[in-house]
XYZ file of C-alpha atoms in Angstrom:
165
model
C 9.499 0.021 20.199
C 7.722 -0.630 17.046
C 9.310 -0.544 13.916
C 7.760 2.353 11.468
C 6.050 0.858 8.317
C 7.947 -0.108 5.317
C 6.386 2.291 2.402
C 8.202 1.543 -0.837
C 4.528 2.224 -3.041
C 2.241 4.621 -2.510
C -0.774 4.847 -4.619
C -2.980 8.241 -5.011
C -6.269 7.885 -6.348
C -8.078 10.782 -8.072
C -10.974 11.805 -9.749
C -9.284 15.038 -10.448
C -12.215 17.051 -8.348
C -12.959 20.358 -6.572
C -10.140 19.024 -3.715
C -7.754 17.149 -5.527
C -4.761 19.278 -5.073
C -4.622 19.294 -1.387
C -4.957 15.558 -1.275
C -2.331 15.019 -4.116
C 0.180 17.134 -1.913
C -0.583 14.837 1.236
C 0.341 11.837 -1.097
C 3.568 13.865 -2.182
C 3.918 14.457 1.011
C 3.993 10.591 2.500
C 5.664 9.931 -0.451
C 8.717 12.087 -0.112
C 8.695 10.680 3.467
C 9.183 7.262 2.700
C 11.165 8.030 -0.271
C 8.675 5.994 -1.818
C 7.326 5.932 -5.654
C 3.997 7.403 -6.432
C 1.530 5.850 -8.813
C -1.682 8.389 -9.426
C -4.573 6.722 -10.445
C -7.891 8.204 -12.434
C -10.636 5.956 -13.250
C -13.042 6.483 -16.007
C -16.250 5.274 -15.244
C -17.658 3.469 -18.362
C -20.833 4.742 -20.346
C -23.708 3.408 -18.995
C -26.687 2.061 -20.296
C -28.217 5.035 -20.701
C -25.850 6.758 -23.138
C -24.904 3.495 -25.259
C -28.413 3.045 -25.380
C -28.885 6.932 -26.835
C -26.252 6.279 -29.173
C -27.897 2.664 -30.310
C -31.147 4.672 -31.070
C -29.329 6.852 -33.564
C -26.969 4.802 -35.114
C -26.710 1.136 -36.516
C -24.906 -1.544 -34.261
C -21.272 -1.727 -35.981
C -21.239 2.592 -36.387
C -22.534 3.106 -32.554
C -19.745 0.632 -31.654
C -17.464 2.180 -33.487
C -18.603 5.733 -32.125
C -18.430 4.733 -29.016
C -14.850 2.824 -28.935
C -13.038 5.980 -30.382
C -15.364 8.155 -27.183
C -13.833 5.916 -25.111
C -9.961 6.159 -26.786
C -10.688 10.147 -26.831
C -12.014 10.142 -23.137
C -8.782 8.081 -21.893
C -6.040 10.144 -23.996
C -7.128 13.148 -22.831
C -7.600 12.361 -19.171
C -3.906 10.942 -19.321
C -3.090 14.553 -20.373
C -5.339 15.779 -17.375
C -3.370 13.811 -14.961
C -0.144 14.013 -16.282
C -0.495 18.105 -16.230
C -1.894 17.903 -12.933
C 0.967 15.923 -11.233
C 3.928 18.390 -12.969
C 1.762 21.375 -11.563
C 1.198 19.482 -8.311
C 5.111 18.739 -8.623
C 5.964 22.271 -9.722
C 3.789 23.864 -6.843
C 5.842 21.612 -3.864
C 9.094 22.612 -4.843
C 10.351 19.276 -4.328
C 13.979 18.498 -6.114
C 13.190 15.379 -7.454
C 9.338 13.664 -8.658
C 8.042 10.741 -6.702
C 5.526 10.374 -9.166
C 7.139 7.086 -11.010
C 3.472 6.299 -13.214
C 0.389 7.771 -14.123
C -2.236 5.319 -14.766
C -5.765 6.108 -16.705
C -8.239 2.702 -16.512
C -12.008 2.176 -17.268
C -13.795 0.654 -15.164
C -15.888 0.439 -11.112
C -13.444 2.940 -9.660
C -13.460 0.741 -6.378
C -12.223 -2.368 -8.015
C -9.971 -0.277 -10.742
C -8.383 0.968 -6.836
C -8.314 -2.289 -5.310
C -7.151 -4.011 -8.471
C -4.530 -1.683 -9.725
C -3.356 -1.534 -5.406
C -2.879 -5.279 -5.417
C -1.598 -5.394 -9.080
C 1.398 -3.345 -8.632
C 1.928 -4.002 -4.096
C 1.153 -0.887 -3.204
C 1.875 -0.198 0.626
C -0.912 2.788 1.438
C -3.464 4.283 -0.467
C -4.335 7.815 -0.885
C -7.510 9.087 -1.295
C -10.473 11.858 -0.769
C -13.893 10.694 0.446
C -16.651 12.370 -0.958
C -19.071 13.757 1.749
C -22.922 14.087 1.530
C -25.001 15.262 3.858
C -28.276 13.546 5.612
C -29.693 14.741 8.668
C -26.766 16.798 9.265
C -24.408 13.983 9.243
C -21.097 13.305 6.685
C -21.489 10.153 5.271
C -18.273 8.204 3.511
C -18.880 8.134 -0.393
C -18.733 4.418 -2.039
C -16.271 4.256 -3.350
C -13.557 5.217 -0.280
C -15.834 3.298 2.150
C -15.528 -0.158 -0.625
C -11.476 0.426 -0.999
C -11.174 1.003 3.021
C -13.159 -2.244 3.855
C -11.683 -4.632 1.109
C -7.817 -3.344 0.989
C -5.451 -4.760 3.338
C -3.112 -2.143 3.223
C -3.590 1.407 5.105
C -5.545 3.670 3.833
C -5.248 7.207 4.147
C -8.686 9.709 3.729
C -8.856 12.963 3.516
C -11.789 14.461 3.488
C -13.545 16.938 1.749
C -13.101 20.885 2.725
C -16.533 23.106 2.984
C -15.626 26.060 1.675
């Protein structure tokens, strides 16, 4: 017989969208399982060249870098409220007796690599995550960023994908 995995990390990666909740209680879910700790993760993706370019027009060099370090500070504070709310609501709504959820992280950055990065950084043992579908010619494609953290991870990766309503 073959032994079950050894799950000791489990990392959940969100972008806090439309299906978030019912992903974040499969994560829970494994989690409890294994009696495993739960990191969530929520990457901000970093202004592109577009806005800092915007900003540049209006504003000398040292003021739009200032403006847009303390968008950036703002952005990340408040979307470690988001996530922190989320997972004691998420938490709250399970009914479990005791949190798995041992860290919620907030990073800038490729959300791929932030996953792959922050999965290897702290030996993570599954991933948990929603793939974001688009349709062409009928078909559900993968989005990038689950496809790039499925092919380059070499832990298990669980996907859940997203629910038409």
């Amino acid at each position: 017989m073959i032994p079950a995995p050894k799950m000791q990390t489990i990392l959940f990666a969100t972008d806090l969208g439309e299906n978030t909740q019912s992903i974040f209680h499969l994560a829970v879910s494994q989690a409890h399982r294994y009696n495993a700790r739960l990191l969530v993760l929520h990457v901000v993706e970093p202004l592109g060249s577009a806005g800092t370019a915007i900003i540049a027009n209006y504003l000398t060099g040292v003021a739009a870098d200032r403006i847009t370090k303390e968008m950036a500070e703002e952005i990340l504070a408040t979307m470690e409220q988001r996530v922190e709310a989320f997972c004691q609501e998420g938490i709250a709504a399970f009914g479990l007796d005791r949190t798995p959820v041992t860290e919620t992280l907030v990073v800038t950055g490729n959300p791929a690599e932030e996953i792959l990065e922050t999965a290897k950084k702290y030996e993570v043992d599954m991933i948990v995550m929603g793939t974001s579908t688009r349709s062409f010619l009928g078909n559900a494609i993968m989005g990038t960023t689950a496809r790039r953290v499925s092919r380059h991870t070499p832990v298990p990766v669980l996907l859940v994908p997203a629910v038409e309503k």
